[in-house]
mmCIF file of C-alpha atoms in Angstrom:
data_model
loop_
_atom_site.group_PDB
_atom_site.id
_atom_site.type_symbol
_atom_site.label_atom_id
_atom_site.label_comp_id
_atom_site.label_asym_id
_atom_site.label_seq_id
_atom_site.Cartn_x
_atom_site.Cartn_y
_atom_site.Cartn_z
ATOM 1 C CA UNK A 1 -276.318 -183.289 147.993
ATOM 2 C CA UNK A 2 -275.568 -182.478 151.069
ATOM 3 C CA UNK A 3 -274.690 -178.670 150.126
ATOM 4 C CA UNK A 4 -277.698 -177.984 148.163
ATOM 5 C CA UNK A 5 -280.225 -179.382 151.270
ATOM 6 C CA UNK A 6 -278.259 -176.383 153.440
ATOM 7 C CA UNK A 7 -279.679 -173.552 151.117
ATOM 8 C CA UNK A 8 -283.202 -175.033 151.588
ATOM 9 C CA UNK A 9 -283.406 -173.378 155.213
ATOM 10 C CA UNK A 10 -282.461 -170.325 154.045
ATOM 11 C CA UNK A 11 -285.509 -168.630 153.392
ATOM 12 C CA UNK A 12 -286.991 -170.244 156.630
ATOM 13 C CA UNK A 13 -283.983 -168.256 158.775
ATOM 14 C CA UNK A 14 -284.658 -165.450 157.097
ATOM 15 C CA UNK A 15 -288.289 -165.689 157.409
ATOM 16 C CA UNK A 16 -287.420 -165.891 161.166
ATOM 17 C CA UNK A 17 -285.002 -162.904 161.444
ATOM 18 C CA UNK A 18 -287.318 -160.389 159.503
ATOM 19 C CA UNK A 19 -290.221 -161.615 162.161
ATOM 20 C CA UNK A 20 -287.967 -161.272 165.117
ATOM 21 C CA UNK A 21 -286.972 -157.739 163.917
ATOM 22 C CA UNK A 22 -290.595 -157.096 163.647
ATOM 23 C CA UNK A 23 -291.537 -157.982 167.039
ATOM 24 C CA UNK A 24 -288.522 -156.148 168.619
ATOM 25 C CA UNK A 25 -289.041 -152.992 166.534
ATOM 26 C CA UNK A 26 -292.528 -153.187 167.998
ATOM 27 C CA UNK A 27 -291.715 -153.864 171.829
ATOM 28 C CA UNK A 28 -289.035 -150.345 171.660
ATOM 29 C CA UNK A 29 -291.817 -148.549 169.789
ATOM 30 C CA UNK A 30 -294.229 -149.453 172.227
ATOM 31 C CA UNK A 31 -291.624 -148.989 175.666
ATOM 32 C CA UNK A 32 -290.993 -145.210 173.934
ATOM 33 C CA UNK A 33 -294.138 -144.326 172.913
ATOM 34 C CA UNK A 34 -295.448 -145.601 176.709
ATOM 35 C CA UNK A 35 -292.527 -143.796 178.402
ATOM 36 C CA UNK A 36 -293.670 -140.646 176.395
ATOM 37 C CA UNK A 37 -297.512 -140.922 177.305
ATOM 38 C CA UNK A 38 -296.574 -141.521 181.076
ATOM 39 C CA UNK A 39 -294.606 -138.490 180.970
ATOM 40 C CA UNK A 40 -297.905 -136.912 179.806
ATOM 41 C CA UNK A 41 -299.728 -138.116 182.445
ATOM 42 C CA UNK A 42 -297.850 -138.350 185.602
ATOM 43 C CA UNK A 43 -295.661 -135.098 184.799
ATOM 44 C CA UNK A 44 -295.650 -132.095 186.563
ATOM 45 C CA UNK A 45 -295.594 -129.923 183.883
ATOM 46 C CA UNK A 46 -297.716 -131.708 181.501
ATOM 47 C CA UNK A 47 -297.700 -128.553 178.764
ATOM 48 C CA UNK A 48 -293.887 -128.445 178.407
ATOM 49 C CA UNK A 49 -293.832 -132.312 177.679
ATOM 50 C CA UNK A 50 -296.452 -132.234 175.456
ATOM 51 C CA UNK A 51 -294.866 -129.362 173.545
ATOM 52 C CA UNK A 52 -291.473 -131.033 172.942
ATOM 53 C CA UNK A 53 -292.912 -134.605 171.806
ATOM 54 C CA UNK A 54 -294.859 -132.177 168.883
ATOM 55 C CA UNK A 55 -291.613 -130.631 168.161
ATOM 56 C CA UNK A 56 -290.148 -133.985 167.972
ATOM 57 C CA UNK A 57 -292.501 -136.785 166.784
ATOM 58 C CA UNK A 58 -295.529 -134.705 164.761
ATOM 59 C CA UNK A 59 -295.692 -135.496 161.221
ATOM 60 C CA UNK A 60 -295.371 -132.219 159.759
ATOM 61 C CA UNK A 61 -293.753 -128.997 160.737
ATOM 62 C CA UNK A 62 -295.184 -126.748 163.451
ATOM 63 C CA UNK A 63 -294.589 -123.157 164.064
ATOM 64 C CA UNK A 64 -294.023 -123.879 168.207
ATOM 65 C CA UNK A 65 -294.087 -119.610 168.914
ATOM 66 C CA UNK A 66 -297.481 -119.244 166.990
ATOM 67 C CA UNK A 67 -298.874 -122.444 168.573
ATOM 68 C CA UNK A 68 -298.077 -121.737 172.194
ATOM 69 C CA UNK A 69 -299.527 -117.622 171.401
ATOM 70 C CA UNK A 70 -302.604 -119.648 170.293
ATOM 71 C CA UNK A 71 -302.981 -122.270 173.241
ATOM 72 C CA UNK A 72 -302.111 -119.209 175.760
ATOM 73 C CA UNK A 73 -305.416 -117.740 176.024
ATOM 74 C CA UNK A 74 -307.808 -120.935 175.962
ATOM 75 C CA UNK A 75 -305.912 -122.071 178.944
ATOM 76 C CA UNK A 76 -306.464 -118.818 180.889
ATOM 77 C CA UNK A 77 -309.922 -118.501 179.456
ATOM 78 C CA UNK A 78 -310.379 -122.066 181.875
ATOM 79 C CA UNK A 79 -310.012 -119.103 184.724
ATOM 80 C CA UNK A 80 -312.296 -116.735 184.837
ATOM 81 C CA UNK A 81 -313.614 -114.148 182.437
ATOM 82 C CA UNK A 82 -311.339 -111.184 183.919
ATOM 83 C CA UNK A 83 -307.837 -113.676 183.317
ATOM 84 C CA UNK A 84 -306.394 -112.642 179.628
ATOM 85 C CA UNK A 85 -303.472 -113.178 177.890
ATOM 86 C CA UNK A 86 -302.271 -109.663 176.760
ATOM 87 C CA UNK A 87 -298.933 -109.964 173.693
ATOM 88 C CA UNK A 88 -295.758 -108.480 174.604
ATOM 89 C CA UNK A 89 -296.339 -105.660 172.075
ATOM 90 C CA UNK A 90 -299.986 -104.763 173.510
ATOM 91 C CA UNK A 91 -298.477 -104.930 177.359
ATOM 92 C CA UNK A 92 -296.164 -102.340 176.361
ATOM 93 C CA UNK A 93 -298.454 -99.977 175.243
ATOM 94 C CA UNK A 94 -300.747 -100.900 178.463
ATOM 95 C CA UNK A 95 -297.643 -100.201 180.789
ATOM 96 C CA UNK A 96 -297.189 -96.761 179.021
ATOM 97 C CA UNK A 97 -301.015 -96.328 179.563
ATOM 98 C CA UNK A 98 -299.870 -96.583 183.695
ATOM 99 C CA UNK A 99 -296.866 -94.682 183.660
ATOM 100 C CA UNK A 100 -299.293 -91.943 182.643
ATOM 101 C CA UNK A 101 -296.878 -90.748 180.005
ATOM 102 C CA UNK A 102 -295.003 -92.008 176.767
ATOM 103 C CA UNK A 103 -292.436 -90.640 174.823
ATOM 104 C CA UNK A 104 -293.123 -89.475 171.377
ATOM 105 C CA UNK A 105 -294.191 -86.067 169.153
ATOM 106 C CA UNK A 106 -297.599 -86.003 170.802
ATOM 107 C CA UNK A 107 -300.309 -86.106 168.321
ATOM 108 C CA UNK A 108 -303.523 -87.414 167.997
ATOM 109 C CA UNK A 109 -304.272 -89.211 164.060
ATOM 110 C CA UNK A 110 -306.443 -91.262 161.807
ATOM 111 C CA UNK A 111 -305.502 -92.719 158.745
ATOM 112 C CA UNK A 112 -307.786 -91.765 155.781
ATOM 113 C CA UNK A 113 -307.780 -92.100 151.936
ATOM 114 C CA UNK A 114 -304.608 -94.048 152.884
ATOM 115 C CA UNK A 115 -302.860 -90.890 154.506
ATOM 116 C CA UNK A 116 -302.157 -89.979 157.696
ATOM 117 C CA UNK A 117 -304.327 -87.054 159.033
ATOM 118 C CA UNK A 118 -303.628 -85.232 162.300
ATOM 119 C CA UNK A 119 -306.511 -84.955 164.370
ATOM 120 C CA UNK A 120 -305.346 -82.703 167.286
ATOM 121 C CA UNK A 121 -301.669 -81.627 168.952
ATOM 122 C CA UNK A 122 -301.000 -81.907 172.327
ATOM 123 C CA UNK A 123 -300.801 -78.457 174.085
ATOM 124 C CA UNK A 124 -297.575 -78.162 175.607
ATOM 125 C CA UNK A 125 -296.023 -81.404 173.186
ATOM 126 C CA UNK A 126 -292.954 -81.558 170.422
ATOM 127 C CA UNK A 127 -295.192 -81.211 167.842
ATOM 128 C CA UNK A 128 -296.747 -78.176 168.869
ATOM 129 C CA UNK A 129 -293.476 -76.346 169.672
ATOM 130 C CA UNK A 130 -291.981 -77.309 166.495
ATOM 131 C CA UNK A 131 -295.053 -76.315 164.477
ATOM 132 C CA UNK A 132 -297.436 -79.045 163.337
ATOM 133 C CA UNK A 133 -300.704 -78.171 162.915
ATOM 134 C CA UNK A 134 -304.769 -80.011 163.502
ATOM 135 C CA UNK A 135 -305.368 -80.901 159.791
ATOM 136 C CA UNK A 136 -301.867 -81.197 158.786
ATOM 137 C CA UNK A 137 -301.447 -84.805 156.843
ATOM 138 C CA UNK A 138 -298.087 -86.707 157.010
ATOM 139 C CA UNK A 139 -297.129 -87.961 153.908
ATOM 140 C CA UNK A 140 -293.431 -89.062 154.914
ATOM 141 C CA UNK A 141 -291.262 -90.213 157.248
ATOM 142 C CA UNK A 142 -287.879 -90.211 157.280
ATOM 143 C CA UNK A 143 -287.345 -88.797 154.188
ATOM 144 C CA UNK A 144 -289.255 -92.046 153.147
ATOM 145 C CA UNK A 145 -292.536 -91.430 151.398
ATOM 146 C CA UNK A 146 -295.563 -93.155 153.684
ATOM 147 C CA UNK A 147 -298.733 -93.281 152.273
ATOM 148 C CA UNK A 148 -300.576 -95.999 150.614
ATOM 149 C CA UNK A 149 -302.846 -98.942 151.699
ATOM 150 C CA UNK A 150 -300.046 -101.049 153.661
ATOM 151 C CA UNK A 151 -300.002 -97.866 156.421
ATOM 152 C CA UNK A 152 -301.442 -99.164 159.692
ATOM 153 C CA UNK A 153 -301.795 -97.476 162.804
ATOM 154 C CA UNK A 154 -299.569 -99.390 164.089
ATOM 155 C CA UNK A 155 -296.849 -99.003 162.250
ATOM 156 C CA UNK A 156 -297.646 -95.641 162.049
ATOM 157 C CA UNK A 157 -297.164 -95.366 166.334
ATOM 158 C CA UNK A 158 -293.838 -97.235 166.037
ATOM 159 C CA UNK A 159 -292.665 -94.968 163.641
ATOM 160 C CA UNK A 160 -293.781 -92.361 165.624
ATOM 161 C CA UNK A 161 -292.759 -93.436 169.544
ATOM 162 C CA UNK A 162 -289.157 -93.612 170.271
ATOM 163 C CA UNK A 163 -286.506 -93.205 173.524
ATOM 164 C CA UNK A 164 -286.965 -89.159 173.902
ATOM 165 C CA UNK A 165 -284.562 -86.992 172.785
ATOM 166 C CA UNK A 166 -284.205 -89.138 169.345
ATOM 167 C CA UNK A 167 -285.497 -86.920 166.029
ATOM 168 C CA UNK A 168 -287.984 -88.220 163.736
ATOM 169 C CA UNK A 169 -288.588 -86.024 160.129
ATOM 170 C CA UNK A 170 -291.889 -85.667 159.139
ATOM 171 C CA UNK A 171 -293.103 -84.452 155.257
ATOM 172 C CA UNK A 172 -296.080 -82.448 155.870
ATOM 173 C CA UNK A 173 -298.717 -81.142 153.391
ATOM 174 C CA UNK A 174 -300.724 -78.462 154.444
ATOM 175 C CA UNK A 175 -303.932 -77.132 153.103
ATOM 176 C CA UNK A 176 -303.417 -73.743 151.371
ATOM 177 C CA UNK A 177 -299.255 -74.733 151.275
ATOM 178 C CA UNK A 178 -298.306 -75.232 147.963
ATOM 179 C CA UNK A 179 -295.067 -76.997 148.777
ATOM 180 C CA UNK A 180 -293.959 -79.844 150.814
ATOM 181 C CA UNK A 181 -293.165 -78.567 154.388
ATOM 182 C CA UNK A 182 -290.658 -80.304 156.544
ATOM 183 C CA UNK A 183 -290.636 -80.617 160.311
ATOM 184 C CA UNK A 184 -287.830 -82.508 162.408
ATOM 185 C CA UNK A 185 -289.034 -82.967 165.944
ATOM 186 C CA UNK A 186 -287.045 -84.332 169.368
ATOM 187 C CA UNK A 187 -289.473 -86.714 170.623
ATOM 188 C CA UNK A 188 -290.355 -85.677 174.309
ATOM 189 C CA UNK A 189 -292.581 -87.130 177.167
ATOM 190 C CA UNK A 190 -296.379 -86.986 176.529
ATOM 191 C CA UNK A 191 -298.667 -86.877 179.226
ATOM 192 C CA UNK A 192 -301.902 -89.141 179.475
ATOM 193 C CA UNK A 193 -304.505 -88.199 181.571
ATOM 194 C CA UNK A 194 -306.818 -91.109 183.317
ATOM 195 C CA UNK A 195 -309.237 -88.100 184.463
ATOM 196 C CA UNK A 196 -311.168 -87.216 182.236
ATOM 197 C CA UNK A 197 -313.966 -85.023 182.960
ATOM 198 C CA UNK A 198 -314.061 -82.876 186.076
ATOM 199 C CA UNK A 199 -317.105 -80.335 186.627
ATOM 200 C CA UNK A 200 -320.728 -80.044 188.814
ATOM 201 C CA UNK A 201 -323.728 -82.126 187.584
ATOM 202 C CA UNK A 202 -326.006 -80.251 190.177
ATOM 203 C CA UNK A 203 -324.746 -77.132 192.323
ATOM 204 C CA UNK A 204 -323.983 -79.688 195.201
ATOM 205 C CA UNK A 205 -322.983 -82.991 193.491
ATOM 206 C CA UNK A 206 -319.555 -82.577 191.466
ATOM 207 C CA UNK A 207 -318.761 -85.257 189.215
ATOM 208 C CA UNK A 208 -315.420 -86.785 187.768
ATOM 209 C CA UNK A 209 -314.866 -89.273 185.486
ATOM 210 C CA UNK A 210 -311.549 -91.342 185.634
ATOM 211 C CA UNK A 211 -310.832 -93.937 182.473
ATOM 212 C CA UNK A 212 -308.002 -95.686 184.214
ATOM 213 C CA UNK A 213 -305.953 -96.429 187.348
ATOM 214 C CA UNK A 214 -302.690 -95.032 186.125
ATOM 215 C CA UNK A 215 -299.450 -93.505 188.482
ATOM 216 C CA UNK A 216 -300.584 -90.047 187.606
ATOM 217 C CA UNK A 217 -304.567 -90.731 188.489
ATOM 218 C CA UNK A 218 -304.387 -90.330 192.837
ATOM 219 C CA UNK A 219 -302.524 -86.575 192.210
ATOM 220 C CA UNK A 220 -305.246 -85.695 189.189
ATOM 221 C CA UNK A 221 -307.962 -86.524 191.672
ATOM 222 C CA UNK A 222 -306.264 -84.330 194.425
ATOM 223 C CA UNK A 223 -306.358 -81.623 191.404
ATOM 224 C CA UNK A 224 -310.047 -82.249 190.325
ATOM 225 C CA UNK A 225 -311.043 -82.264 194.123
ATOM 226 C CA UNK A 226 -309.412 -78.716 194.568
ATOM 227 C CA UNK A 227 -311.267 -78.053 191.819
ATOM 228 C CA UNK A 228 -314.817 -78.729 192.519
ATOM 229 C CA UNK A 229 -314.040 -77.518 195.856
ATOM 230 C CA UNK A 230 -313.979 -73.934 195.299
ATOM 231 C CA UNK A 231 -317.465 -74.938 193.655
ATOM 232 C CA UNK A 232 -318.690 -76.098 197.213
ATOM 233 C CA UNK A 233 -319.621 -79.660 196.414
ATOM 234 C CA UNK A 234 -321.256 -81.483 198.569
ATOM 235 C CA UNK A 235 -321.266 -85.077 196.970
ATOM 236 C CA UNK A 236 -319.769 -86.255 194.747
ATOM 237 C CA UNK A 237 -319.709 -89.002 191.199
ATOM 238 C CA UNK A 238 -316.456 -90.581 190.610
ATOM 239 C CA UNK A 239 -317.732 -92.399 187.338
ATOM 240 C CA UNK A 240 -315.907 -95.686 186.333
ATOM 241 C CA UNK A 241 -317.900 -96.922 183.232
ATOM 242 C CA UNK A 242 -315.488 -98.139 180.721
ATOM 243 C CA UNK A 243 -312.326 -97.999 182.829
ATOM 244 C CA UNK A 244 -310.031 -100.643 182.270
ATOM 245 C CA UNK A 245 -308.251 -100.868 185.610
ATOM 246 C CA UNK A 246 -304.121 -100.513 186.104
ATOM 247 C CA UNK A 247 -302.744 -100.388 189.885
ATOM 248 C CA UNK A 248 -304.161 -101.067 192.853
ATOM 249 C CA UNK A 249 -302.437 -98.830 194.892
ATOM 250 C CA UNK A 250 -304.078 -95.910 193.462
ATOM 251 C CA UNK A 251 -307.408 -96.963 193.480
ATOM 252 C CA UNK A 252 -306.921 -97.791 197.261
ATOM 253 C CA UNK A 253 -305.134 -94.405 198.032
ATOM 254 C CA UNK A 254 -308.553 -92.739 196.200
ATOM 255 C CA UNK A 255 -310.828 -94.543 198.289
ATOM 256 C CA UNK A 256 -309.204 -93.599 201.415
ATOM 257 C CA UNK A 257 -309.101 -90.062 201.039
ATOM 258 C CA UNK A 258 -312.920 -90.529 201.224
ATOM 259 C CA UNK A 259 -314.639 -89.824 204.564
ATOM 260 C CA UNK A 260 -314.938 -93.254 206.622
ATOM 261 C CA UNK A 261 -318.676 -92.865 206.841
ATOM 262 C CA UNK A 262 -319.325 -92.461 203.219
ATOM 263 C CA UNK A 263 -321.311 -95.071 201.168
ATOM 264 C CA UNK A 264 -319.732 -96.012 198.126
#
């Protein structure tokens, strides 16, 4: 009798255990999730802990790279409207853009009718010395055909760039060639130019228009000076609509070249 009065407290402990595991679960899920939100909002580097408690606690999966590319300019938009956030693959073309040179096979293109069509060859460049032609289209590159709709620009330019010295072989098709014509050229540096236009808007004002603040831009002024010099200018335009800045350093060592007393 005895024996079978034991068993009727059974369910009554276990009732008991399942509500004390209940009410412990709750008080560790509530001291963790409260140690995680303080670290939130008394850490110094609030981003960082925010970032690892999605990598660790969000329901589903999140691509952290594309997320933090995504948060990175609505932060520095919070700045002011000249702070950006600039990829790594766009900064290195903008760096090139200061350096004032690049090395490639220095041509100018557009992609139409899903070919590439060469616009213009720089004087002096690879591409000239080896041959290439204004109007010439590129149908292949390294011996692998490129045309089509996938072709981008971009991939066109990093097929294109590379460390100078290195070869890249182009298939070119030619207008009055009947046959495929192949050209393999040793990329070399190409110049870019940040002045644009030098020449007299009046027979005493000259006028020079400079796109960017580049490491080549302070000794093309110096040139374009020289320049409108033997023209006998007596003012002058330096016209900066459109130019996208670069160093600082040059556009200081422009200004001070101009007379103290000058307005600008």
């Amino acid at each position: 009798m005895k024996h079978k009065n034991s068993f009727r407290y059974v369910p009554f402990l276990l009732a008991i255990c399942l509500v004390g595991g209940i009410l412990i679960g709750n008080f560790y899920t509530l001291q963790y999730s409260g140690n995680r939100l303080n670290i939130i909002n008394t850490g110094t580097n609030k981003i960082n802990d925010l970032l690892r408690i999605i990598d660790d606690q969000y329901v589903d999966t999140v691509n952290m790279p594309d997320l933090i590319e995504k948060a990175m300019p609505r932060i520095l938009s919070e700045l002011d409207p000249h702070s950006v956030y600039i990829k790594a693959k766009d900064a290195e073309a903008a760096a090139n853009d200061l350096k004032g040179s690049f090395s490639g096979i220095g041509v100018s293109f557009t992609i139409h009718e899903d070919t590439i069509h060469i616009i213009s060859v720089i004087k002096g460049g690879p591409s000239e010395r080896t041959g290439l032609l204004a109007g010439d289209r590129i149908v292949s590159i390294n011996d692998t055909v490129y045309v089509g709709d996938t072709i981008t620009s971009e991939k066109c330019m990093k097929r294109l760039k590379g460390e100078k010295g290195t070869t890249v072989k182009l298939g070119i098709k030619r207008m009055g060639e009947k046959d495929l014509l192949d050209y393999t050229i040793v990329r070399g540096d190409i110049p870019l130019h940040s002045v644009e236009a030098t020449y007299m808007l009046t027979p005493e004002i000259g006028y020079v228009k400079i796109k960017s603040f580049s490491e080549t831009t302070y000794p093309e002024l110096l040139v374009s000076l020289a320049k409108l010099g033997q023209e006998n200018f007596k003012g002058l335009v330096i016209d900066l609509r459109g130019n996208i800045g670069g160093i600082m350093q040059t556009a200081i060592q422009m200004a001070n070249i101009l007379p103290s007393n000058s307005i600008i």
